[in-house]
Structures are given as structure tokens and as C-alpha cells.
PDB file of C-alpha atoms in Angstrom:
ATOM      1  CA  UNK A   5       0.000   0.000   0.000  1.00  0.00           C
ATOM      2  CA  UNK A   6       2.920   2.354   0.590  1.00  0.00           C
ATOM      3  CA  UNK A   7       3.615   2.226  -3.157  1.00  0.00           C
ATOM      4  CA  UNK A   8       0.107   3.287  -4.201  1.00  0.00           C
ATOM      5  CA  UNK A   9       0.813   7.063  -4.252  1.00  0.00           C
ATOM      6  CA  UNK A  10      -2.900   8.025  -3.963  1.00  0.00           C
ATOM      7  CA  UNK A  11      -2.038  11.735  -3.953  1.00  0.00           C
ATOM      8  CA  UNK A  12      -0.617  11.299  -7.465  1.00  0.00           C
ATOM      9  CA  UNK A  13      -3.829   9.755  -8.839  1.00  0.00           C
ATOM     10  CA  UNK A  14      -5.175  13.258  -9.480  1.00  0.00           C
ATOM     11  CA  UNK A  15      -3.009  15.912 -11.066  1.00  0.00           C
ATOM     12  CA  UNK A  16      -2.968  18.484  -9.602  1.00  0.00           C
ATOM     13  CA  UNK A  17      -3.693  16.688  -6.297  1.00  0.00           C
ATOM     14  CA  UNK A  18      -7.289  16.703  -5.093  1.00  0.00           C
ATOM     15  CA  UNK A  19      -8.312  19.716  -3.058  1.00  0.00           C
ATOM     16  CA  UNK A  20      -9.523  19.007   0.473  1.00  0.00           C
ATOM     17  CA  UNK A  21     -13.289  19.083   0.828  1.00  0.00           C
ATOM     18  CA  UNK A  22     -14.108  22.640   1.937  1.00  0.00           C
ATOM     19  CA  UNK A  23     -16.247  23.229   4.996  1.00  0.00           C
ATOM     20  CA  UNK A  24     -19.695  24.012   3.565  1.00  0.00           C
ATOM     21  CA  UNK A  25     -21.523  27.160   4.727  1.00  0.00           C
ATOM     22  CA  UNK A  26     -24.473  24.977   5.787  1.00  0.00           C
ATOM     23  CA  UNK A  27     -24.658  21.372   6.978  1.00  0.00           C
ATOM     24  CA  UNK A  28     -28.263  20.701   6.025  1.00  0.00           C
ATOM     25  CA  UNK A  29     -30.609  22.418   3.602  1.00  0.00           C
ATOM     26  CA  UNK A  30     -33.565  21.689   1.363  1.00  0.00           C
ATOM     27  CA  UNK A  31     -33.260  21.450  -2.406  1.00  0.00           C
ATOM     28  CA  UNK A  32     -36.152  21.934  -4.811  1.00  0.00           C
ATOM     29  CA  UNK A  33     -36.238  20.119  -8.173  1.00  0.00           C
ATOM     30  CA  UNK A  34     -38.833  21.740 -10.467  1.00  0.00           C
ATOM     31  CA  UNK A  35     -39.909  19.219 -13.108  1.00  0.00           C
ATOM     32  CA  UNK A  36     -41.718  21.627 -15.431  1.00  0.00           C
ATOM     33  CA  UNK A  37     -44.111  21.179 -18.323  1.00  0.00           C
ATOM     34  CA  UNK A  38     -42.577  23.116 -21.225  1.00  0.00           C
ATOM     35  CA  UNK A  39     -44.611  24.598 -24.092  1.00  0.00           C
ATOM     36  CA  UNK A  40     -43.890  26.606 -27.235  1.00  0.00           C
ATOM     37  CA  UNK A  41     -45.033  29.783 -25.425  1.00  0.00           C
ATOM     38  CA  UNK A  42     -41.861  31.363 -24.068  1.00  0.00           C
ATOM     39  CA  UNK A  43     -43.582  33.996 -21.937  1.00  0.00           C
ATOM     40  CA  UNK A  44     -45.752  31.313 -20.389  1.00  0.00           C
ATOM     41  CA  UNK A  45     -42.719  29.126 -19.697  1.00  0.00           C
ATOM     42  CA  UNK A  46     -40.929  31.971 -17.926  1.00  0.00           C
ATOM     43  CA  UNK A  47     -43.951  32.843 -15.798  1.00  0.00           C
ATOM     44  CA  UNK A  48     -44.527  29.158 -15.075  1.00  0.00           C
ATOM     45  CA  UNK A  49     -40.926  28.650 -13.970  1.00  0.00           C
ATOM     46  CA  UNK A  50     -41.149  31.732 -11.741  1.00  0.00           C
ATOM     47  CA  UNK A  51     -44.199  30.297  -9.999  1.00  0.00           C
ATOM     48  CA  UNK A  52     -42.527  26.913  -9.528  1.00  0.00           C
ATOM     49  CA  UNK A  53     -39.440  28.536  -7.991  1.00  0.00           C
ATOM     50  CA  UNK A  54     -41.645  30.545  -5.647  1.00  0.00           C
ATOM     51  CA  UNK A  55     -43.540  27.412  -4.637  1.00  0.00           C
ATOM     52  CA  UNK A  56     -40.304  25.523  -3.962  1.00  0.00           C
ATOM     53  CA  UNK A  57     -38.949  28.388  -1.861  1.00  0.00           C
ATOM     54  CA  UNK A  58     -42.225  28.565   0.081  1.00  0.00           C
ATOM     55  CA  UNK A  59     -41.678  24.900   0.971  1.00  0.00           C
ATOM     56  CA  UNK A  60     -38.253  25.702   2.373  1.00  0.00           C
ATOM     57  CA  UNK A  61     -35.935  25.144  -0.591  1.00  0.00           C
ATOM     58  CA  UNK A  62     -32.708  27.142  -0.331  1.00  0.00           C
ATOM     59  CA  UNK A  63     -31.441  25.767  -3.648  1.00  0.00           C
ATOM     60  CA  UNK A  64     -33.743  25.378  -6.646  1.00  0.00           C
ATOM     61  CA  UNK A  65     -32.851  23.457  -9.814  1.00  0.00           C
ATOM     62  CA  UNK A  66     -34.687  23.840 -13.149  1.00  0.00           C
ATOM     63  CA  UNK A  67     -34.692  21.478 -16.163  1.00  0.00           C
ATOM     64  CA  UNK A  68     -32.608  21.538 -19.317  1.00  0.00           C
ATOM     65  CA  UNK A  69     -34.080  23.873 -21.999  1.00  0.00           C
ATOM     66  CA  UNK A  70     -37.061  24.985 -19.905  1.00  0.00           C
ATOM     67  CA  UNK A  71     -38.041  28.144 -21.804  1.00  0.00           C
ATOM     68  CA  UNK A  72     -38.944  26.489 -25.138  1.00  0.00           C
ATOM     69  CA  UNK A  73     -39.014  23.226 -27.094  1.00  0.00           C
ATOM     70  CA  UNK A  74     -35.941  21.019 -27.204  1.00  0.00           C
ATOM     71  CA  UNK A  75     -35.167  20.928 -30.932  1.00  0.00           C
ATOM     72  CA  UNK A  76     -32.553  22.179 -33.354  1.00  0.00           C
ATOM     73  CA  UNK A  77     -35.240  24.249 -35.068  1.00  0.00           C
ATOM     74  CA  UNK A  78     -36.182  25.955 -31.805  1.00  0.00           C
ATOM     75  CA  UNK A  79     -32.736  26.708 -30.366  1.00  0.00           C
ATOM     76  CA  UNK A  80     -32.069  29.730 -32.628  1.00  0.00           C
ATOM     77  CA  UNK A  81     -35.600  31.066 -32.117  1.00  0.00           C
ATOM     78  CA  UNK A  82     -35.585  30.892 -28.305  1.00  0.00           C
ATOM     79  CA  UNK A  83     -31.906  31.766 -27.792  1.00  0.00           C
ATOM     80  CA  UNK A  84     -31.021  34.716 -25.553  1.00  0.00           C
ATOM     81  CA  UNK A  85     -27.971  36.947 -25.166  1.00  0.00           C
ATOM     82  CA  UNK A  86     -27.250  36.178 -21.519  1.00  0.00           C
ATOM     83  CA  UNK A  87     -24.286  38.534 -21.280  1.00  0.00           C
ATOM     84  CA  UNK A  88     -26.399  41.461 -22.506  1.00  0.00           C
ATOM     85  CA  UNK A  89     -29.078  40.685 -19.920  1.00  0.00           C
ATOM     86  CA  UNK A  90     -32.266  42.688 -19.466  1.00  0.00           C
ATOM     87  CA  UNK A  91     -34.698  42.481 -22.384  1.00  0.00           C
ATOM     88  CA  UNK A  92     -32.112  40.493 -24.367  1.00  0.00           C
ATOM     89  CA  UNK A  93     -32.398  37.660 -21.834  1.00  0.00           C
ATOM     90  CA  UNK A  94     -35.819  37.628 -20.153  1.00  0.00           C
ATOM     91  CA  UNK A  95     -35.290  34.090 -18.831  1.00  0.00           C
ATOM     92  CA  UNK A  96     -32.165  34.914 -16.843  1.00  0.00           C
ATOM     93  CA  UNK A  97     -33.532  38.321 -15.850  1.00  0.00           C
ATOM     94  CA  UNK A  98     -36.379  36.456 -14.146  1.00  0.00           C
ATOM     95  CA  UNK A  99     -33.961  34.083 -12.407  1.00  0.00           C
ATOM     96  CA  UNK A 100     -31.886  36.986 -11.128  1.00  0.00           C
ATOM     97  CA  UNK A 101     -34.915  38.847  -9.819  1.00  0.00           C
ATOM     98  CA  UNK A 102     -36.427  35.811  -8.090  1.00  0.00           C
ATOM     99  CA  UNK A 103     -33.182  34.640  -6.487  1.00  0.00           C
ATOM    100  CA  UNK A 104     -32.611  38.103  -5.019  1.00  0.00           C
ATOM    101  CA  UNK A 105     -36.196  38.576  -3.850  1.00  0.00           C
ATOM    102  CA  UNK A 106     -36.459  35.134  -2.250  1.00  0.00           C
ATOM    103  CA  UNK A 107     -32.814  35.027  -1.053  1.00  0.00           C
ATOM    104  CA  UNK A 108     -32.216  31.601  -2.579  1.00  0.00           C
ATOM    105  CA  UNK A 109     -29.614  30.021  -4.876  1.00  0.00           C
ATOM    106  CA  UNK A 110     -30.870  28.982  -8.314  1.00  0.00           C
ATOM    107  CA  UNK A 111     -29.255  26.607 -10.778  1.00  0.00           C
ATOM    108  CA  UNK A 112     -31.309  27.799 -13.707  1.00  0.00           C
ATOM    109  CA  UNK A 113     -31.568  24.596 -15.711  1.00  0.00           C
ATOM    110  CA  UNK A 114     -30.417  25.539 -19.186  1.00  0.00           C
ATOM    111  CA  UNK A 115     -31.516  27.713 -22.077  1.00  0.00           C
ATOM    112  CA  UNK A 116     -30.201  28.291 -25.575  1.00  0.00           C
ATOM    113  CA  UNK A 117     -27.622  31.101 -25.420  1.00  0.00           C
ATOM    114  CA  UNK A 118     -26.663  33.319 -28.338  1.00  0.00           C
ATOM    115  CA  UNK A 119     -23.104  34.667 -28.219  1.00  0.00           C
ATOM    116  CA  UNK A 120     -21.961  36.354 -31.389  1.00  0.00           C
ATOM    117  CA  UNK A 121     -22.700  33.969 -34.230  1.00  0.00           C
ATOM    118  CA  UNK A 122     -22.714  30.887 -31.983  1.00  0.00           C
ATOM    119  CA  UNK A 123     -25.356  29.104 -29.946  1.00  0.00           C
ATOM    120  CA  UNK A 124     -24.734  27.237 -26.702  1.00  0.00           C
ATOM    121  CA  UNK A 125     -26.781  25.114 -24.310  1.00  0.00           C
ATOM    122  CA  UNK A 126     -26.105  27.108 -21.146  1.00  0.00           C
ATOM    123  CA  UNK A 127     -26.859  26.856 -17.425  1.00  0.00           C
ATOM    124  CA  UNK A 128     -26.728  29.947 -15.216  1.00  0.00           C
ATOM    125  CA  UNK A 129     -26.233  29.910 -11.443  1.00  0.00           C
ATOM    126  CA  UNK A 130     -27.591  32.830  -9.437  1.00  0.00           C
ATOM    127  CA  UNK A 131     -26.727  33.657  -5.839  1.00  0.00           C
ATOM    128  CA  UNK A 132     -28.987  34.933  -3.092  1.00  0.00           C
ATOM    129  CA  UNK A 133     -28.181  38.515  -4.084  1.00  0.00           C
ATOM    130  CA  UNK A 134     -29.404  37.932  -7.644  1.00  0.00           C
ATOM    131  CA  UNK A 135     -25.891  37.997  -9.047  1.00  0.00           C
ATOM    132  CA  UNK A 136     -24.824  35.623 -11.833  1.00  0.00           C
ATOM    133  CA  UNK A 137     -22.245  33.407 -10.122  1.00  0.00           C
ATOM    134  CA  UNK A 138     -21.404  31.076 -12.992  1.00  0.00           C
ATOM    135  CA  UNK A 139     -22.368  30.146 -16.528  1.00  0.00           C
ATOM    136  CA  UNK A 140     -21.843  26.581 -17.753  1.00  0.00           C
ATOM    137  CA  UNK A 141     -21.948  25.837 -21.459  1.00  0.00           C
ATOM    138  CA  UNK A 142     -22.718  22.173 -22.180  1.00  0.00           C
ATOM    139  CA  UNK A 143     -19.363  20.533 -22.830  1.00  0.00           C
ATOM    140  CA  UNK A 144     -20.476  17.258 -24.401  1.00  0.00           C
ATOM    141  CA  UNK A 145     -23.001  17.744 -27.196  1.00  0.00           C
ATOM    142  CA  UNK A 146     -25.821  15.230 -27.613  1.00  0.00           C
ATOM    143  CA  UNK A 147     -25.014  13.633 -30.960  1.00  0.00           C
ATOM    144  CA  UNK A 148     -26.497  10.135 -31.057  1.00  0.00           C
ATOM    145  CA  UNK A 149     -28.056   7.802 -33.603  1.00  0.00           C
ATOM    146  CA  UNK A 150     -29.916   4.714 -32.419  1.00  0.00           C
ATOM    147  CA  UNK A 151     -31.656   3.423 -35.576  1.00  0.00           C
ATOM    148  CA  UNK A 152     -35.404   3.061 -35.181  1.00  0.00           C
ATOM    149  CA  UNK A 153     -35.296   4.727 -31.765  1.00  0.00           C
ATOM    150  CA  UNK A 154     -33.776   8.202 -31.623  1.00  0.00           C
ATOM    151  CA  UNK A 155     -31.481  10.395 -33.666  1.00  0.00           C
ATOM    152  CA  UNK A 156     -30.473  13.834 -32.422  1.00  0.00           C
ATOM    153  CA  UNK A 157     -27.461  15.885 -33.478  1.00  0.00           C
ATOM    154  CA  UNK A 158     -27.070  18.922 -31.206  1.00  0.00           C
ATOM    155  CA  UNK A 159     -23.919  19.961 -33.029  1.00  0.00           C
ATOM    156  CA  UNK A 160     -26.048  20.904 -36.056  1.00  0.00           C
ATOM    157  CA  UNK A 161     -26.890  24.140 -34.228  1.00  0.00           C
ATOM    158  CA  UNK A 162     -24.969  24.245 -30.942  1.00  0.00           C
ATOM    159  CA  UNK A 163     -21.307  24.796 -30.091  1.00  0.00           C
ATOM    160  CA  UNK A 164     -19.649  22.833 -27.290  1.00  0.00           C
ATOM    161  CA  UNK A 165     -18.511  24.628 -24.151  1.00  0.00           C
ATOM    162  CA  UNK A 166     -14.839  24.553 -23.232  1.00  0.00           C
ATOM    163  CA  UNK A 167     -14.780  24.913 -19.446  1.00  0.00           C
ATOM    164  CA  UNK A 168     -15.826  22.744 -16.497  1.00  0.00           C
ATOM    165  CA  UNK A 169     -17.855  24.850 -14.069  1.00  0.00           C
ATOM    166  CA  UNK A 170     -17.595  24.743 -10.296  1.00  0.00           C
ATOM    167  CA  UNK A 171     -19.040  27.489  -8.136  1.00  0.00           C
ATOM    168  CA  UNK A 172     -19.080  28.370  -4.444  1.00  0.00           C
ATOM    169  CA  UNK A 173     -22.583  29.219  -3.239  1.00  0.00           C
ATOM    170  CA  UNK A 174     -24.347  29.741   0.081  1.00  0.00           C
ATOM    171  CA  UNK A 175     -25.337  26.065  -0.043  1.00  0.00           C
ATOM    172  CA  UNK A 176     -21.909  24.655  -0.817  1.00  0.00           C
ATOM    173  CA  UNK A 177     -19.520  24.099  -3.698  1.00  0.00           C
ATOM    174  CA  UNK A 178     -21.444  22.951  -6.767  1.00  0.00           C
ATOM    175  CA  UNK A 179     -20.258  21.436 -10.036  1.00  0.00           C
ATOM    176  CA  UNK A 180     -22.493  21.947 -13.071  1.00  0.00           C
ATOM    177  CA  UNK A 181     -23.140  19.601 -15.982  1.00  0.00           C
ATOM    178  CA  UNK A 182     -25.936  19.508 -18.537  1.00  0.00           C
ATOM    179  CA  UNK A 183     -27.634  16.253 -19.533  1.00  0.00           C
ATOM    180  CA  UNK A 184     -25.151  14.419 -21.809  1.00  0.00           C
ATOM    181  CA  UNK A 185     -22.304  15.727 -19.608  1.00  0.00           C
ATOM    182  CA  UNK A 186     -23.377  13.143 -17.003  1.00  0.00           C
ATOM    183  CA  UNK A 187     -22.148  10.306 -19.233  1.00  0.00           C
ATOM    184  CA  UNK A 188     -18.533  11.427 -18.928  1.00  0.00           C
ATOM    185  CA  UNK A 189     -17.191  10.376 -15.550  1.00  0.00           C
ATOM    186  CA  UNK A 190     -14.009  12.394 -16.030  1.00  0.00           C
ATOM    187  CA  UNK A 191     -15.951  15.643 -15.640  1.00  0.00           C
ATOM    188  CA  UNK A 192     -17.528  14.474 -12.391  1.00  0.00           C
ATOM    189  CA  UNK A 193     -14.112  13.288 -11.169  1.00  0.00           C
ATOM    190  CA  UNK A 194     -12.681  16.747 -11.862  1.00  0.00           C
ATOM    191  CA  UNK A 195     -15.495  18.303  -9.836  1.00  0.00           C
ATOM    192  CA  UNK A 196     -14.834  15.864  -7.009  1.00  0.00           C
ATOM    193  CA  UNK A 197     -11.124  16.710  -7.107  1.00  0.00           C
ATOM    194  CA  UNK A 198     -11.977  20.413  -6.983  1.00  0.00           C
ATOM    195  CA  UNK A 199     -13.893  19.910  -3.743  1.00  0.00           C
ATOM    196  CA  UNK A 200     -17.503  19.802  -4.917  1.00  0.00           C
ATOM    197  CA  UNK A 201     -20.157  18.861  -2.379  1.00  0.00           C
ATOM    198  CA  UNK A 202     -22.851  18.500  -5.031  1.00  0.00           C
ATOM    199  CA  UNK A 203     -23.120  18.155  -8.805  1.00  0.00           C
ATOM    200  CA  UNK A 204     -26.259  19.488 -10.505  1.00  0.00           C
ATOM    201  CA  UNK A 205     -27.245  18.101 -13.893  1.00  0.00           C
ATOM    202  CA  UNK A 206     -30.281  19.664 -15.540  1.00  0.00           C
ATOM    203  CA  UNK A 207     -31.122  17.131 -18.224  1.00  0.00           C
ATOM    204  CA  UNK A 208     -33.714  15.783 -20.617  1.00  0.00           C
ATOM    205  CA  UNK A 209     -32.980  12.114 -21.202  1.00  0.00           C
ATOM    206  CA  UNK A 210     -35.269  10.488 -23.763  1.00  0.00           C
ATOM    207  CA  UNK A 211     -37.586   7.494 -23.805  1.00  0.00           C
ATOM    208  CA  UNK A 212     -34.876   5.212 -25.233  1.00  0.00           C
ATOM    209  CA  UNK A 213     -31.918   5.920 -22.950  1.00  0.00           C
ATOM    210  CA  UNK A 214     -33.842   7.244 -19.966  1.00  0.00           C
ATOM    211  CA  UNK A 215     -35.230   3.940 -18.658  1.00  0.00           C
ATOM    212  CA  UNK A 216     -31.810   2.286 -18.950  1.00  0.00           C
ATOM    213  CA  UNK A 217     -29.288   4.940 -18.018  1.00  0.00           C
ATOM    214  CA  UNK A 218     -30.754   8.005 -16.258  1.00  0.00           C
ATOM    215  CA  UNK A 219     -30.816   6.698 -12.688  1.00  0.00           C
ATOM    216  CA  UNK A 220     -27.816   4.428 -13.291  1.00  0.00           C
ATOM    217  CA  UNK A 221     -25.569   7.323 -14.306  1.00  0.00           C
ATOM    218  CA  UNK A 222     -26.685   9.544 -11.447  1.00  0.00           C
ATOM    219  CA  UNK A 223     -25.985   6.858  -8.874  1.00  0.00           C
ATOM    220  CA  UNK A 224     -22.631   6.045 -10.470  1.00  0.00           C
ATOM    221  CA  UNK A 225     -21.459   9.679 -10.488  1.00  0.00           C
ATOM    222  CA  UNK A 226     -22.503  10.072  -6.849  1.00  0.00           C
ATOM    223  CA  UNK A 227     -21.034   6.784  -5.598  1.00  0.00           C
ATOM    224  CA  UNK A 228     -17.771   7.081  -7.534  1.00  0.00           C
ATOM    225  CA  UNK A 229     -17.085  10.571  -6.207  1.00  0.00           C
ATOM    226  CA  UNK A 230     -18.806  10.292  -2.815  1.00  0.00           C
ATOM    227  CA  UNK A 231     -20.884  13.437  -3.218  1.00  0.00           C
ATOM    228  CA  UNK A 232     -24.480  14.458  -3.901  1.00  0.00           C
ATOM    229  CA  UNK A 233     -25.964  14.464  -7.397  1.00  0.00           C
ATOM    230  CA  UNK A 234     -29.170  16.336  -8.262  1.00  0.00           C
ATOM    231  CA  UNK A 235     -30.934  16.169 -11.615  1.00  0.00           C
ATOM    232  CA  UNK A 236     -33.943  17.954 -13.052  1.00  0.00           C
ATOM    233  CA  UNK A 237     -35.820  17.016 -16.224  1.00  0.00           C
ATOM    234  CA  UNK A 238     -38.737  18.596 -18.027  1.00  0.00           C
ATOM    235  CA  UNK A 239     -42.045  16.821 -17.470  1.00  0.00           C
ATOM    236  CA  UNK A 240     -42.991  14.406 -20.221  1.00  0.00           C
ATOM    237  CA  UNK A 241     -45.037  15.647 -23.166  1.00  0.00           C
ATOM    238  CA  UNK A 242     -45.937  12.646 -25.322  1.00  0.00           C
ATOM    239  CA  UNK A 243     -46.919  14.960 -28.159  1.00  0.00           C
ATOM    240  CA  UNK A 244     -43.622  16.831 -28.328  1.00  0.00           C
ATOM    241  CA  UNK A 245     -41.035  16.298 -31.033  1.00  0.00           C
ATOM    242  CA  UNK A 246     -38.586  15.247 -28.312  1.00  0.00           C
ATOM    243  CA  UNK A 247     -40.152  13.294 -25.452  1.00  0.00           C
ATOM    244  CA  UNK A 248     -38.378  13.605 -22.096  1.00  0.00           C
ATOM    245  CA  UNK A 249     -38.127  10.698 -19.669  1.00  0.00           C
ATOM    246  CA  UNK A 250     -38.677  12.835 -16.548  1.00  0.00           C
ATOM    247  CA  UNK A 251     -37.716  11.223 -13.228  1.00  0.00           C
ATOM    248  CA  UNK A 252     -35.888  14.158 -11.598  1.00  0.00           C
ATOM    249  CA  UNK A 253     -33.837  12.789  -8.714  1.00  0.00           C
ATOM    250  CA  UNK A 254     -31.584  13.487  -5.738  1.00  0.00           C
ATOM    251  CA  UNK A 255     -28.857  10.897  -5.039  1.00  0.00           C
ATOM    252  CA  UNK A 256     -26.713  10.756  -1.900  1.00  0.00           C
ATOM    253  CA  UNK A 257     -22.960  10.117  -1.576  1.00  0.00           C
ATOM    254  CA  UNK A 258     -23.458   6.368  -1.091  1.00  0.00           C
ATOM    255  CA  UNK A 259     -25.278   6.127  -4.409  1.00  0.00           C
ATOM    256  CA  UNK A 260     -28.661   5.970  -2.674  1.00  0.00           C
ATOM    257  CA  UNK A 261     -31.763   7.508  -4.267  1.00  0.00           C
ATOM    258  CA  UNK A 262     -33.040   9.977  -1.686  1.00  0.00           C
ATOM    259  CA  UNK A 263     -35.925  11.463  -3.660  1.00  0.00           C
ATOM    260  CA  UNK A 264     -37.350  10.967  -7.135  1.00  0.00           C
ATOM    261  CA  UNK A 265     -40.563  11.177  -9.127  1.00  0.00           C
ATOM    262  CA  UNK A 266     -42.245   9.836 -12.251  1.00  0.00           C
ATOM    263  CA  UNK A 267     -42.768  11.850 -15.444  1.00  0.00           C
ATOM    264  CA  UNK A 268     -45.553  14.297 -14.524  1.00  0.00           C
ATOM    265  CA  UNK A 269     -45.010  17.931 -13.651  1.00  0.00           C
ATOM    266  CA  UNK A 270     -44.098  18.251  -9.985  1.00  0.00           C
ATOM    267  CA  UNK A 271     -41.788  19.876  -7.453  1.00  0.00           C
ATOM    268  CA  UNK A 272     -39.559  17.621  -5.344  1.00  0.00           C
ATOM    269  CA  UNK A 273     -38.380  18.970  -2.003  1.00  0.00           C
ATOM    270  CA  UNK A 274     -35.608  16.940  -0.347  1.00  0.00           C
ATOM    271  CA  UNK A 275     -32.944  17.403   2.308  1.00  0.00           C
ATOM    272  CA  UNK A 276     -29.225  17.483   1.621  1.00  0.00           C
ATOM    273  CA  UNK A 277     -27.055  16.597   4.631  1.00  0.00           C
ATOM    274  CA  UNK A 278     -23.383  17.319   4.001  1.00  0.00           C
ATOM    275  CA  UNK A 279     -22.300  15.547   7.193  1.00  0.00           C
ATOM    276  CA  UNK A 280     -22.825  12.327   5.209  1.00  0.00           C
ATOM    277  CA  UNK A 281     -19.958  13.212   2.869  1.00  0.00           C
ATOM    278  CA  UNK A 282     -17.280  12.747   5.535  1.00  0.00           C
ATOM    279  CA  UNK A 283     -19.098   9.717   6.935  1.00  0.00           C
ATOM    280  CA  UNK A 284     -19.169   7.933   3.592  1.00  0.00           C
ATOM    281  CA  UNK A 285     -15.581   8.879   2.832  1.00  0.00           C
ATOM    282  CA  UNK A 286     -14.562   7.400   6.184  1.00  0.00           C
ATOM    283  CA  UNK A 287     -16.621   4.261   5.529  1.00  0.00           C
ATOM    284  CA  UNK A 288     -15.027   3.837   2.088  1.00  0.00           C
ATOM    285  CA  UNK A 289     -11.667   5.650   2.075  1.00  0.00           C
ATOM    286  CA  UNK A 290     -11.310   5.808  -1.708  1.00  0.00           C
ATOM    287  CA  UNK A 291      -9.137   8.913  -1.527  1.00  0.00           C
ATOM    288  CA  UNK A 292      -6.425   6.920   0.270  1.00  0.00           C
ATOM    289  CA  UNK A 293      -6.752   3.891  -1.973  1.00  0.00           C
ATOM    290  CA  UNK A 294      -6.367   5.323  -5.468  1.00  0.00           C
ATOM    291  CA  UNK A 295      -3.504   3.789  -7.430  1.00  0.00           C
ATOM    292  CA  UNK A 296      -1.532   6.850  -8.433  1.00  0.00           C
ATOM    293  CA  UNK A 297       1.290   4.504  -9.339  1.00  0.00           C
ATOM    294  CA  UNK A 298      -0.929   3.039 -12.095  1.00  0.00           C
ATOM    295  CA  UNK A 299      -3.227   5.802 -13.347  1.00  0.00           C
ATOM    296  CA  UNK A 300      -3.922   9.520 -13.178  1.00  0.00           C
ATOM    297  CA  UNK A 301      -6.781  11.923 -13.816  1.00  0.00           C
ATOM    298  CA  UNK A 302      -5.280  15.138 -15.209  1.00  0.00           C
ATOM    299  CA  UNK A 303      -7.282  18.333 -14.680  1.00  0.00           C
ATOM    300  CA  UNK A 304      -5.945  20.255 -17.681  1.00  0.00           C
ATOM    301  CA  UNK A 305      -7.459  23.579 -16.633  1.00  0.00           C
ATOM    302  CA  UNK A 306      -6.269  23.607 -13.014  1.00  0.00           C
TER     303      UNK A 306
END
């Protein structure tokens, strides 16, 4: 065991888990019905956030692409200039206003973002003062082809993000991924090595991969990295061009499903208890057992 060199298994070495600003808090997962009416979607999301906060949620998570249909045809139409803000980005303007008014942290699902001549699938994190804390552009684009089941090529319209996103909030250090990002364990491992307490994945898995992989991947990312994983999907609309699986979920650091739902529109309120992170890491001391003499995870951007 003295030859294992666990500190060398992550380069740079893993950061120690920071002391979170809270030990326990409630998270709200807003599984929203999404329509083609953007103004309605924004108002509907506002109401859901308010309802979650009224039930005690200090962190609220929205779904992937919650302000319009999930389709390559719709992305350019519903895209917003997030950096310009104001009238150029009514979706994020609402998130900023609500987070400040309710004094909560919001991981704003994702929307199509227009930046210059490019479009991105982007998640915005707002702090309790309404300030934009972080912006994550989906790193891994959803380009799949399962004959007879589903074909979707996000890269037809979207550009891939270039930066992993980890952000310190009033409810802990959070890593952000969007949907297909969850399939790539290296990203979650980087977040774990950067001291994340929680990874949030707004996502819209489909009716082909959802039943097989949605819960499996969430539990794997949580168990492998001994942290919390929260996901939020749109509610299922069987008449939509892209049909979401639903099943928004909170998973604990032992890979246990703490709260979940089916496919209907709903708000899940669940408790996150960060004291379990140290407990599980003591129970299973993976950090001390990594074989740095055999393999390494290299965090290129740190």
C-alpha cells in the first residue's frame, strides 16, 4: 500500500473538501411542463421557484431547456444573449430577480444562449443577491443515432462549451453539468477533485436511454465521487417532437436515491445533509486507496 501514491492519482492533487456554509438544507427540483409559449414558460418557472422556496428550498434546480421546445429548429428562435441581460435575456432576468427577492440560490436549468454567431446550451447559477455566479456551457453535445429509436445531433446548431464549471454558493460548492455531460465520468471526477459537495445536472434524457441509463448514471457519479448528485428534467409531453423521460432525482454520496418522481409535472423537495460526505468517505476511504502509481486523472485547466 505504501507504493500506491494516492495523492498522485489526481493531477494536480485533489483539493480538500471545503467546509460548507451549511450542513443541512432543502433542495427543490422543479420538473416543469414546457410549451412553445416562451412567456408562459418563464412565468410558469417563476411560480414553480416561488412554490419551492415557500416549501423551504434554499437551492432550486430547473430542467434543461425549460423556456422552449428542445429541438434544433427551436434553439435559434428561443436563444437569448445572456451577457447582454435585461430584455435580451428575459429568462435569466427572471432568475436573477427571483433569487434576489427570495434570497435563494438557483441553478437555472439551461436555455439556448446566443453569443456572437454561436449558440450554446447554457446553465446559469444565481446567488442569493441575484448575481450571476457562474455560466456553464454544455461541454459534451448530444449527438447520437440509435436506428429506429432516436437520432439527435445537437452539433447541427450548438457549439460545445470549453470549461468545467464549479461554483461556491451559500449552499456549498457545486459542479455543473448539462444532460449528456453526465455520461462522462471524467468531468464528475474533476469536480470531485476540486472539492464539490454536489453536482447538478439539468437534463432531458429520452424514452430510449432514460429507462436504462438516467438513474444508473446519477448513482454512479454520486457513488464514484462520494458526493451528492441532483438532476432535473422537463415533465414528459408525449406529443412533443422530443419526449423527455422525466424522473428528476436526488442521489446521496453512497449512491442511494433519496428522492425521485415519475414523469408528470411536480416539485420535489428533499434534504441534503453534508455531514454524510465525511461519513461515507470514512466508511469507504477511496481517496487513500487510489492507485496513483498506475493511473492519473489530469485536470488540464487547473
